[in-house]
mmCIF file of the C-alpha atoms, coordinates in Angstrom:
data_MODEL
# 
_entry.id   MODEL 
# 
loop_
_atom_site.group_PDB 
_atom_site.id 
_atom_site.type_symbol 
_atom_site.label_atom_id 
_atom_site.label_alt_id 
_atom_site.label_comp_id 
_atom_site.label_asym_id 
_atom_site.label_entity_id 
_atom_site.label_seq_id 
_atom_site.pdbx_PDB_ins_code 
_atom_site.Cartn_x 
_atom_site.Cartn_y 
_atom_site.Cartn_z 
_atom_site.occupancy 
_atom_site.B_iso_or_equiv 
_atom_site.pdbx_formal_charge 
_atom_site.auth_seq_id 
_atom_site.auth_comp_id 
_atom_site.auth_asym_id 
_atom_site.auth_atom_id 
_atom_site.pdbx_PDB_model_num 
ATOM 1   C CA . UNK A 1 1   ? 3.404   21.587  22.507  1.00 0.00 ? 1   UNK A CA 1 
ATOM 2   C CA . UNK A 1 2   ? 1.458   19.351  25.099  1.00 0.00 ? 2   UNK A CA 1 
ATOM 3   C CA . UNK A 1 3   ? 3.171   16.954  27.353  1.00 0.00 ? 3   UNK A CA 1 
ATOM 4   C CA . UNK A 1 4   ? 2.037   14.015  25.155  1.00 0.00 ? 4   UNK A CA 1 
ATOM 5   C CA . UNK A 1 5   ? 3.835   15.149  21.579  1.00 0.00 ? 5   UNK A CA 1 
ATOM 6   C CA . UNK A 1 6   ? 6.988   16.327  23.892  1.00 0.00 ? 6   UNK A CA 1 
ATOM 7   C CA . UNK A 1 7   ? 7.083   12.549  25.075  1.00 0.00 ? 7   UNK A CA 1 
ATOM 8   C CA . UNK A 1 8   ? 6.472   11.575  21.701  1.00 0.00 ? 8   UNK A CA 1 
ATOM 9   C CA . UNK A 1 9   ? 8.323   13.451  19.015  1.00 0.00 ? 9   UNK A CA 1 
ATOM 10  C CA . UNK A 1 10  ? 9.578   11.647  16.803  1.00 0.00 ? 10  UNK A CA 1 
ATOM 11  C CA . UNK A 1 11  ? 12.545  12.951  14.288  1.00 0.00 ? 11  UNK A CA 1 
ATOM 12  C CA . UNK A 1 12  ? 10.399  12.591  10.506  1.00 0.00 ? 12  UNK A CA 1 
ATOM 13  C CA . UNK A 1 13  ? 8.957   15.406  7.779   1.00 0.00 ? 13  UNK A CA 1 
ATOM 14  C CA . UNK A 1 14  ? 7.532   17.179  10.613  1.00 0.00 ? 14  UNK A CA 1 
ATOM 15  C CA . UNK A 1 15  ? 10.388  17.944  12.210  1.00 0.00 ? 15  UNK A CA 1 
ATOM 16  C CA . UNK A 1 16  ? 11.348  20.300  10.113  1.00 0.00 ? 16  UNK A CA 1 
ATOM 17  C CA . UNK A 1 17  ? 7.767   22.859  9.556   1.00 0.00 ? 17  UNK A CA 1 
ATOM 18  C CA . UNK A 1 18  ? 7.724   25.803  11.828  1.00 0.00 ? 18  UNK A CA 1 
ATOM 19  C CA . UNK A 1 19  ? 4.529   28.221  12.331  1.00 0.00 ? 19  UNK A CA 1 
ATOM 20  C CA . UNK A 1 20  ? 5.401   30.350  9.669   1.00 0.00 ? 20  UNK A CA 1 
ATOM 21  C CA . UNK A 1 21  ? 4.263   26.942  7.168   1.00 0.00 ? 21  UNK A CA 1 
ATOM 22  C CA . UNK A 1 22  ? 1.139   26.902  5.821   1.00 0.00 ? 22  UNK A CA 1 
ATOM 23  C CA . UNK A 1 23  ? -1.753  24.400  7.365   1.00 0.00 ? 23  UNK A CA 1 
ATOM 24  C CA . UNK A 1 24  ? -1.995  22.545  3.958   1.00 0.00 ? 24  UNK A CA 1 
ATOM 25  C CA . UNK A 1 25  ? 1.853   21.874  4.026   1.00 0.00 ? 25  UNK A CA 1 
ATOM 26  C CA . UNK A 1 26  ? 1.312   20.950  8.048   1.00 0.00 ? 26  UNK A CA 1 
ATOM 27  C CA . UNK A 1 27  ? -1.696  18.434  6.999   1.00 0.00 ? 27  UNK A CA 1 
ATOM 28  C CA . UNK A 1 28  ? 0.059   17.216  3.784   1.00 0.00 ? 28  UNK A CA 1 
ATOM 29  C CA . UNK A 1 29  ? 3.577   16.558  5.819   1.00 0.00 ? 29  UNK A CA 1 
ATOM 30  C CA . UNK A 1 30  ? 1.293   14.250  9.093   1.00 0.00 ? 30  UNK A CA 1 
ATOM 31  C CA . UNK A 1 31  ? -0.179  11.976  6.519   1.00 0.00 ? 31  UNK A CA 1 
ATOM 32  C CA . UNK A 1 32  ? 2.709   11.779  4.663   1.00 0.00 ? 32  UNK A CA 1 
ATOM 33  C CA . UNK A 1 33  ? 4.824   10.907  8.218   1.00 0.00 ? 33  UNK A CA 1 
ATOM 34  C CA . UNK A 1 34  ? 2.042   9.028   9.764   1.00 0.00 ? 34  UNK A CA 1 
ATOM 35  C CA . UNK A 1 35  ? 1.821   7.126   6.489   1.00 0.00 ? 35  UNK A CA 1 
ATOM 36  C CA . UNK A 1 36  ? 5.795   6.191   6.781   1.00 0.00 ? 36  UNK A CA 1 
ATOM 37  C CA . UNK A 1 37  ? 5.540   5.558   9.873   1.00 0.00 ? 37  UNK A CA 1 
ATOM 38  C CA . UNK A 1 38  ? 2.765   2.994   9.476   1.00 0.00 ? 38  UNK A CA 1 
ATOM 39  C CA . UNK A 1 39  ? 4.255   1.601   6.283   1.00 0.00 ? 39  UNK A CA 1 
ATOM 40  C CA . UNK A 1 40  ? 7.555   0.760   8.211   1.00 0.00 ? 40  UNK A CA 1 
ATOM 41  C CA . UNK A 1 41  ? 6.417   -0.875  10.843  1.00 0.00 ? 41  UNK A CA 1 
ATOM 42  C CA . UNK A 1 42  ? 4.443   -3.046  8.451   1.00 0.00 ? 42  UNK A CA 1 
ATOM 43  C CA . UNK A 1 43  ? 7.291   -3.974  7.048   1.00 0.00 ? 43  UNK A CA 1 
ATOM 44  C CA . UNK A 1 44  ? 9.141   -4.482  9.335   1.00 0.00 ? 44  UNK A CA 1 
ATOM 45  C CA . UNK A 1 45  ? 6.364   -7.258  10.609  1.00 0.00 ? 45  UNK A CA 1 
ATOM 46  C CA . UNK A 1 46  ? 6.237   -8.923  7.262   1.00 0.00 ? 46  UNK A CA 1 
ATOM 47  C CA . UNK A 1 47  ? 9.881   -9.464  7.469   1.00 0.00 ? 47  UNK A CA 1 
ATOM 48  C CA . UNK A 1 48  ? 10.298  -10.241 10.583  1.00 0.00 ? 48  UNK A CA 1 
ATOM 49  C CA . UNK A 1 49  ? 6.605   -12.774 10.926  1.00 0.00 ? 49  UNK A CA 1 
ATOM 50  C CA . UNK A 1 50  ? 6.669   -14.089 7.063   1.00 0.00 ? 50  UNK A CA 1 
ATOM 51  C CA . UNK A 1 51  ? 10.270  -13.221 5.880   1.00 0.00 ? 51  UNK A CA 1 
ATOM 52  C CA . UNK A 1 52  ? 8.715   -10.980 2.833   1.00 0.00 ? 52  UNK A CA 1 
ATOM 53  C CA . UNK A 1 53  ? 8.708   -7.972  1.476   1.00 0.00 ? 53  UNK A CA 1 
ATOM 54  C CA . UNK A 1 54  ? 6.301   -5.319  1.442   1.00 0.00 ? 54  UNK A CA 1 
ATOM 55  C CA . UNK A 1 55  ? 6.264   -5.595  -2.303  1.00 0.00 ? 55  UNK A CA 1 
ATOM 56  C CA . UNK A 1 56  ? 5.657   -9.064  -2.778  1.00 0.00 ? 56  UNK A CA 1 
ATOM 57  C CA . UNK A 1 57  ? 2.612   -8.774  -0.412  1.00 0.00 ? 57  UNK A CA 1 
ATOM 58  C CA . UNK A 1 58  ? 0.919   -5.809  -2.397  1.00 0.00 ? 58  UNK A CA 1 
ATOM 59  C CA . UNK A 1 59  ? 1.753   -8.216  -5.233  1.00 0.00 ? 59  UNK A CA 1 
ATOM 60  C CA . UNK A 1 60  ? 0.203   -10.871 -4.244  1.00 0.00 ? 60  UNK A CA 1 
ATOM 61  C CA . UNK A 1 61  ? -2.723  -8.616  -2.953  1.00 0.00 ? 61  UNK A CA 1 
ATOM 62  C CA . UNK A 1 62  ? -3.485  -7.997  -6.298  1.00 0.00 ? 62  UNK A CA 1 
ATOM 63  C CA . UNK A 1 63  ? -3.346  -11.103 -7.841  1.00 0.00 ? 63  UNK A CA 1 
ATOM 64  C CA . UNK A 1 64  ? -5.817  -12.770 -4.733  1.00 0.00 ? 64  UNK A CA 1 
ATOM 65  C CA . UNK A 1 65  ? -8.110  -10.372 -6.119  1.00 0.00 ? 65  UNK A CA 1 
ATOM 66  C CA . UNK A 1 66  ? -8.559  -11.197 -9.544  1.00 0.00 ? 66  UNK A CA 1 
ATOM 67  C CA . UNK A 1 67  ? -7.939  -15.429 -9.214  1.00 0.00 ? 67  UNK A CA 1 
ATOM 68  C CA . UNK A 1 68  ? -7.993  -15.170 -13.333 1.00 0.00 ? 68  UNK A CA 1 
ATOM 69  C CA . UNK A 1 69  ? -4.534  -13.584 -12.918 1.00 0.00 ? 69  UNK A CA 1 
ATOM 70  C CA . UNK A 1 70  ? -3.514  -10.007 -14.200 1.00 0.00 ? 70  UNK A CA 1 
ATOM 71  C CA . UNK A 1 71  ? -0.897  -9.103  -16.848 1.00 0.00 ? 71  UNK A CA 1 
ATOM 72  C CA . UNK A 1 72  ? 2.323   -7.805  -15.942 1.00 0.00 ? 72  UNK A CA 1 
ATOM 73  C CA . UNK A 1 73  ? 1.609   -4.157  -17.238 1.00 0.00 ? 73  UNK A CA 1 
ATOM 74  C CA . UNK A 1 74  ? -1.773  -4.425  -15.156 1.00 0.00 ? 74  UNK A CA 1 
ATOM 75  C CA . UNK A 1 75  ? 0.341   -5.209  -12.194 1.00 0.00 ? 75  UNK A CA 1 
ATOM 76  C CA . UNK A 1 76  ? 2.700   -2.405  -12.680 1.00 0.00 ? 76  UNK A CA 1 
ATOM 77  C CA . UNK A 1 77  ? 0.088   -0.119  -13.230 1.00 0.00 ? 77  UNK A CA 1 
ATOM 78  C CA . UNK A 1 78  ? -2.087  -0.880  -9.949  1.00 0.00 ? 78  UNK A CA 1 
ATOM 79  C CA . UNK A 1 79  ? 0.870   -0.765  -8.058  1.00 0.00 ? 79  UNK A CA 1 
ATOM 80  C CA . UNK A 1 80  ? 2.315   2.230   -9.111  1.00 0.00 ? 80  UNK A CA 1 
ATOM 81  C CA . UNK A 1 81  ? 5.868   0.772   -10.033 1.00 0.00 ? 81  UNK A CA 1 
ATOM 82  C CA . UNK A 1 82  ? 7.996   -0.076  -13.355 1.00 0.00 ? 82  UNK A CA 1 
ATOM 83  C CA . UNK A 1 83  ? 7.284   -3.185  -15.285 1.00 0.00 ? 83  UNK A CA 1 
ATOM 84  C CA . UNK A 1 84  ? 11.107  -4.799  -13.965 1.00 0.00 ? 84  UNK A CA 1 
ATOM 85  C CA . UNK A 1 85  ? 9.793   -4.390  -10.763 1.00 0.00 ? 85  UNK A CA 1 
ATOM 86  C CA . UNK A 1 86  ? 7.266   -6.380  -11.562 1.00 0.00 ? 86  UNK A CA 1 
ATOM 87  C CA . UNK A 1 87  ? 9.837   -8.942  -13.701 1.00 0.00 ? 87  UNK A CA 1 
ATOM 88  C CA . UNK A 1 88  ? 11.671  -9.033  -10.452 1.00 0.00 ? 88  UNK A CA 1 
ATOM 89  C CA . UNK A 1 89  ? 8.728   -9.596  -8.049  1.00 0.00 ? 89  UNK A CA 1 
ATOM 90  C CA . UNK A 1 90  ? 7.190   -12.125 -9.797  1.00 0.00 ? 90  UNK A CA 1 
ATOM 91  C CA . UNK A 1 91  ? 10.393  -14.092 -10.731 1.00 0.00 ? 91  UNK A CA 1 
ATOM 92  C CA . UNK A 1 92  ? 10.715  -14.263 -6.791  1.00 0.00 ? 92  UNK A CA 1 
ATOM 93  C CA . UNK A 1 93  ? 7.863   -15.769 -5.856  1.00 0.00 ? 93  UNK A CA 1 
ATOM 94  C CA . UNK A 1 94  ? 7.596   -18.094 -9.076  1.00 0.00 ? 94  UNK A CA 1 
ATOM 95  C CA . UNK A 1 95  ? 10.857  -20.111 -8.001  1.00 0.00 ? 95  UNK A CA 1 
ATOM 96  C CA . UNK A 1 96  ? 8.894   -19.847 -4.517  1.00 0.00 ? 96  UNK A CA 1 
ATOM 97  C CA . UNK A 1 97  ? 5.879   -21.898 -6.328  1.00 0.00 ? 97  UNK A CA 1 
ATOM 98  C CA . UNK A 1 98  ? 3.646   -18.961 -4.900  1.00 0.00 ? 98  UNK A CA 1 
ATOM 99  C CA . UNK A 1 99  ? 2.895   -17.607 -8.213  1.00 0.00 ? 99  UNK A CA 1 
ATOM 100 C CA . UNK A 1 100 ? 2.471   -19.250 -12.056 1.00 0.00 ? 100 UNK A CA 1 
ATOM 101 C CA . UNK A 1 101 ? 2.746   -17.319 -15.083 1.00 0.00 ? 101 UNK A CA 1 
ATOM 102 C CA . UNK A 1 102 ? 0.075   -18.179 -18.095 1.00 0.00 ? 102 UNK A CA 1 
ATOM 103 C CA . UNK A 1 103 ? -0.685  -17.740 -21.321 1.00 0.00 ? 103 UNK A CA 1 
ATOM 104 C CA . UNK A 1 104 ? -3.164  -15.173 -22.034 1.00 0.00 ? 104 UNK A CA 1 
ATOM 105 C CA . UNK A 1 105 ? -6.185  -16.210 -23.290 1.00 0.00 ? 105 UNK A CA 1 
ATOM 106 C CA . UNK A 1 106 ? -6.612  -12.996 -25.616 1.00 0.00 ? 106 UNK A CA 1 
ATOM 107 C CA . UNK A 1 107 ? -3.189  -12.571 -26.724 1.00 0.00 ? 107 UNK A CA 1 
ATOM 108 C CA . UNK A 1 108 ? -0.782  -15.296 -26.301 1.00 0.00 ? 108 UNK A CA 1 
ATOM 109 C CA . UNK A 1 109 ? 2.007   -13.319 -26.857 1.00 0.00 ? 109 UNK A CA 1 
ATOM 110 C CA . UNK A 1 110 ? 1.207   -11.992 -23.288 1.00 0.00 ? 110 UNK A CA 1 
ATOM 111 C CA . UNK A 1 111 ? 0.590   -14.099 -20.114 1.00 0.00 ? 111 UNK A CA 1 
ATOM 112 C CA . UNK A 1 112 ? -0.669  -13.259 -17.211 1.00 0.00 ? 112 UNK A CA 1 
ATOM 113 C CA . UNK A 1 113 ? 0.405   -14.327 -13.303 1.00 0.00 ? 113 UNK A CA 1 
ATOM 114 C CA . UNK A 1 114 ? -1.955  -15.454 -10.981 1.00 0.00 ? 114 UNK A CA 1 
ATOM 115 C CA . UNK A 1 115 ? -1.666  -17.247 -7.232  1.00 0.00 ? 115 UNK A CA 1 
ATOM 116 C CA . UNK A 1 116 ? -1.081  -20.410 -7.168  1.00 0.00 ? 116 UNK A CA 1 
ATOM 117 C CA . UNK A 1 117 ? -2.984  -22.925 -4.305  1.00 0.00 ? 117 UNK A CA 1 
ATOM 118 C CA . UNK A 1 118 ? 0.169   -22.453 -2.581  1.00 0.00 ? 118 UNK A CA 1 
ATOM 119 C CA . UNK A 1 119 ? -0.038  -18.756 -2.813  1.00 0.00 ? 119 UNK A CA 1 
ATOM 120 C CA . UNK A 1 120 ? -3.681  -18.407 -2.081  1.00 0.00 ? 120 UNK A CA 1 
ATOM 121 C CA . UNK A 1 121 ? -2.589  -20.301 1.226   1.00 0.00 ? 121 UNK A CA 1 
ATOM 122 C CA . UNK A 1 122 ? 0.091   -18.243 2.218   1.00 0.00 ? 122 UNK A CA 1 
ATOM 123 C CA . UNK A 1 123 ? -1.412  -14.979 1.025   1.00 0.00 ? 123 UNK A CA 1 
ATOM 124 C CA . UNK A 1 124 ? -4.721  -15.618 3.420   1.00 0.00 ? 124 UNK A CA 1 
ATOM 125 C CA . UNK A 1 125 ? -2.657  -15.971 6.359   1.00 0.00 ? 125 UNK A CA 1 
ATOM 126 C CA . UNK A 1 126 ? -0.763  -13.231 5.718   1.00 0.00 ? 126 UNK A CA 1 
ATOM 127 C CA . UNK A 1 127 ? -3.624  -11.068 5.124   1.00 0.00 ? 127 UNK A CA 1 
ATOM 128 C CA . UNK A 1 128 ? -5.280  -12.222 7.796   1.00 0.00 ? 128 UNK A CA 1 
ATOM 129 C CA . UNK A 1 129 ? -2.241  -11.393 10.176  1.00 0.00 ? 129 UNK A CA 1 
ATOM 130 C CA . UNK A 1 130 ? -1.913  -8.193  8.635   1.00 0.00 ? 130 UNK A CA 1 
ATOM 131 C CA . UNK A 1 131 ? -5.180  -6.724  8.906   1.00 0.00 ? 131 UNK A CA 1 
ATOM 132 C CA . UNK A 1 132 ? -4.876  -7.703  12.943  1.00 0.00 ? 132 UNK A CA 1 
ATOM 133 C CA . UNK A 1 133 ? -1.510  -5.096  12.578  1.00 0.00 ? 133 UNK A CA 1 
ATOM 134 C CA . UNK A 1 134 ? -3.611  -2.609  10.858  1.00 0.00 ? 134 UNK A CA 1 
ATOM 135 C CA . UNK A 1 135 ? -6.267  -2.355  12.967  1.00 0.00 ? 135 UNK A CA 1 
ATOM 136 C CA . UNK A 1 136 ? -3.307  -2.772  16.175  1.00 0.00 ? 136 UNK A CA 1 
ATOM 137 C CA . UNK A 1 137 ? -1.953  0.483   15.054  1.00 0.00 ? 137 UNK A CA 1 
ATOM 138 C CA . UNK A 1 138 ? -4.975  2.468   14.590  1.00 0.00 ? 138 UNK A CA 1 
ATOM 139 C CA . UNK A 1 139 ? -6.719  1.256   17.674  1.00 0.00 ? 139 UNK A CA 1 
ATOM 140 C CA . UNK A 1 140 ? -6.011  4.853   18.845  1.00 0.00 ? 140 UNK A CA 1 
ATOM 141 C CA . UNK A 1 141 ? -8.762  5.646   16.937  1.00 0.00 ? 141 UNK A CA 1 
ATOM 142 C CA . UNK A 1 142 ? -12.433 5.277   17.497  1.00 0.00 ? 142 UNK A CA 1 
ATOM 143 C CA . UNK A 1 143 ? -14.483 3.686   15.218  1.00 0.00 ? 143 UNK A CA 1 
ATOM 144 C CA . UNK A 1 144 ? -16.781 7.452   14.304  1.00 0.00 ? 144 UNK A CA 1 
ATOM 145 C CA . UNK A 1 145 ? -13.095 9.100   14.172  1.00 0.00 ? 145 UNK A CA 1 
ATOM 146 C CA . UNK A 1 146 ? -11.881 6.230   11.710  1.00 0.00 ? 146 UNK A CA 1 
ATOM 147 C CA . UNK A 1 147 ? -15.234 7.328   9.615   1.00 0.00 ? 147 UNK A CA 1 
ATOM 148 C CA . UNK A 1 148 ? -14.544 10.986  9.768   1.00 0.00 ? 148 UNK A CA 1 
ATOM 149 C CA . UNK A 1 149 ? -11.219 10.254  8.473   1.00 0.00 ? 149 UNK A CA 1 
ATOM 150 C CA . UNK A 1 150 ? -12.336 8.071   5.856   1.00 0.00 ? 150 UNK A CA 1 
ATOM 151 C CA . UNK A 1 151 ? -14.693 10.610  4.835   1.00 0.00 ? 151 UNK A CA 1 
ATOM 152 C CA . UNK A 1 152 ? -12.488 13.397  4.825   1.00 0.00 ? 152 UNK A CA 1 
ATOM 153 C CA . UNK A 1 153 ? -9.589  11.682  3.126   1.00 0.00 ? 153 UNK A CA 1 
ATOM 154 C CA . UNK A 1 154 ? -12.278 10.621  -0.023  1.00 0.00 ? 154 UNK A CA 1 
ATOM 155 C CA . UNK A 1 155 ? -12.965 14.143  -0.483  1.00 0.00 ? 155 UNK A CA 1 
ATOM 156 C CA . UNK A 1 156 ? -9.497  15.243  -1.106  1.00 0.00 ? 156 UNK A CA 1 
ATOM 157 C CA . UNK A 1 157 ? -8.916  12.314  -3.206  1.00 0.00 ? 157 UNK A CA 1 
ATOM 158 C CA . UNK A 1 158 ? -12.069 12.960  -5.293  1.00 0.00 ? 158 UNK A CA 1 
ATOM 159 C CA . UNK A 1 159 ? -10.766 16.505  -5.767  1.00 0.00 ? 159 UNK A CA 1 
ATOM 160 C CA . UNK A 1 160 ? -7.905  15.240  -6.793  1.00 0.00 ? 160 UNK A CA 1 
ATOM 161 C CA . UNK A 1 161 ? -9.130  13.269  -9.262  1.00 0.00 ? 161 UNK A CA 1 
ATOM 162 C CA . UNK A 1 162 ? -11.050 15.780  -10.595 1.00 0.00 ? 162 UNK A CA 1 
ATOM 163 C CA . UNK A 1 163 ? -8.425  18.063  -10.848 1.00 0.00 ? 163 UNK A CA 1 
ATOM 164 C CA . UNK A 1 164 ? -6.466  15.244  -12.728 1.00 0.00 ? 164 UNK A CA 1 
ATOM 165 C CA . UNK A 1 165 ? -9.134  14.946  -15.587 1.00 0.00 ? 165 UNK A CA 1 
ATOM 166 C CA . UNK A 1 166 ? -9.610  18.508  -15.566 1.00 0.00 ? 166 UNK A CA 1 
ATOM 167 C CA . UNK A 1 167 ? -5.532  18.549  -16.111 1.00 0.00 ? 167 UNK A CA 1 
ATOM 168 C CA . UNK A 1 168 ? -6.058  15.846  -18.704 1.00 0.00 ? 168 UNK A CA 1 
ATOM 169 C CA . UNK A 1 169 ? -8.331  17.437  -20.917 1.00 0.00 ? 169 UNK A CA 1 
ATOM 170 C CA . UNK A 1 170 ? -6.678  20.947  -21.076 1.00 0.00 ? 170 UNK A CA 1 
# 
């Protein structure tokens, strides 16, 4: 272990792996801590700069990119959480006047939720303030490492993906 990581251990996943673990399981348990640690600190910002939630952000994430508003099982599904969640969420930031619920057009049993001006405003600042912390924390890396990264981190998720339909239609 170099001087650096001694100076810089940090108790997470890792901790825990010894060389007798296989390099997958090693590679599979840094993003997965790296991720974490990332994701908290985010967070932590978005309470501590905006007084939200992580949720609510990703939320509203979504809906700033489709302005015609998504339904609620659209919303659950791109965000990879249950549908009261969602309820929850959404009930939040309607008393907030961020969001609106509406009728959908092609069903109006459904409705869908969508920013409101309001919410368009406070989700650009946000976003704006959040993509400064993103690129904050990775300034470690430069930008041809960022692309390697990229690059290697699509090919494992196109494998995946294959591997998924392959799963599917067996």
């Amino acid at each position: 272990m170099s001087e650096r990581d001694t100076a810089t251990e940090t108790i997470d996943l890792e901790t825990r792996l010894t060389q007798d673990h296989h390099q997958s399981l090693k590679l599979w348990l840094r993003m997965l801590s790296t991720t974490v640690m990332i994701e908290n600190e985010i967070r932590n910002r978005l309470r501590a700069e905006f007084d939200t939630t992580l949720p609510r952000f990703d939320l509203m994430a979504q809906l700033e990119r489709h302005p015609d508003g998504l339904r609620m099982g659209e919303l659950s599904k791109r965000m990879m959480v249950t549908g009261g969640n969602i309820t929850g969420i959404t009930d939040q930031l309607e008393q907030e006047g961020l969001v609106m619920r509406v009728s959908d057009k092609q069903d109006r049993r459904a409705y869908s939720v969508k920013l409101t001006a309001a919410g368009r405003k406070t989700f650009k600042t946000m976003a704006s303030v959040h993509e400064a912390w993103v690129a904050e924390l990775l300034a470690g890396l430069d930008p041809e490492q960022k692309n390697q990264m990229i690059s290697m981190l699509s090919s494992v998720k196109s494998d995946l993906s294959a591997g998924s339909k392959h799963n599917e239609n067996e």
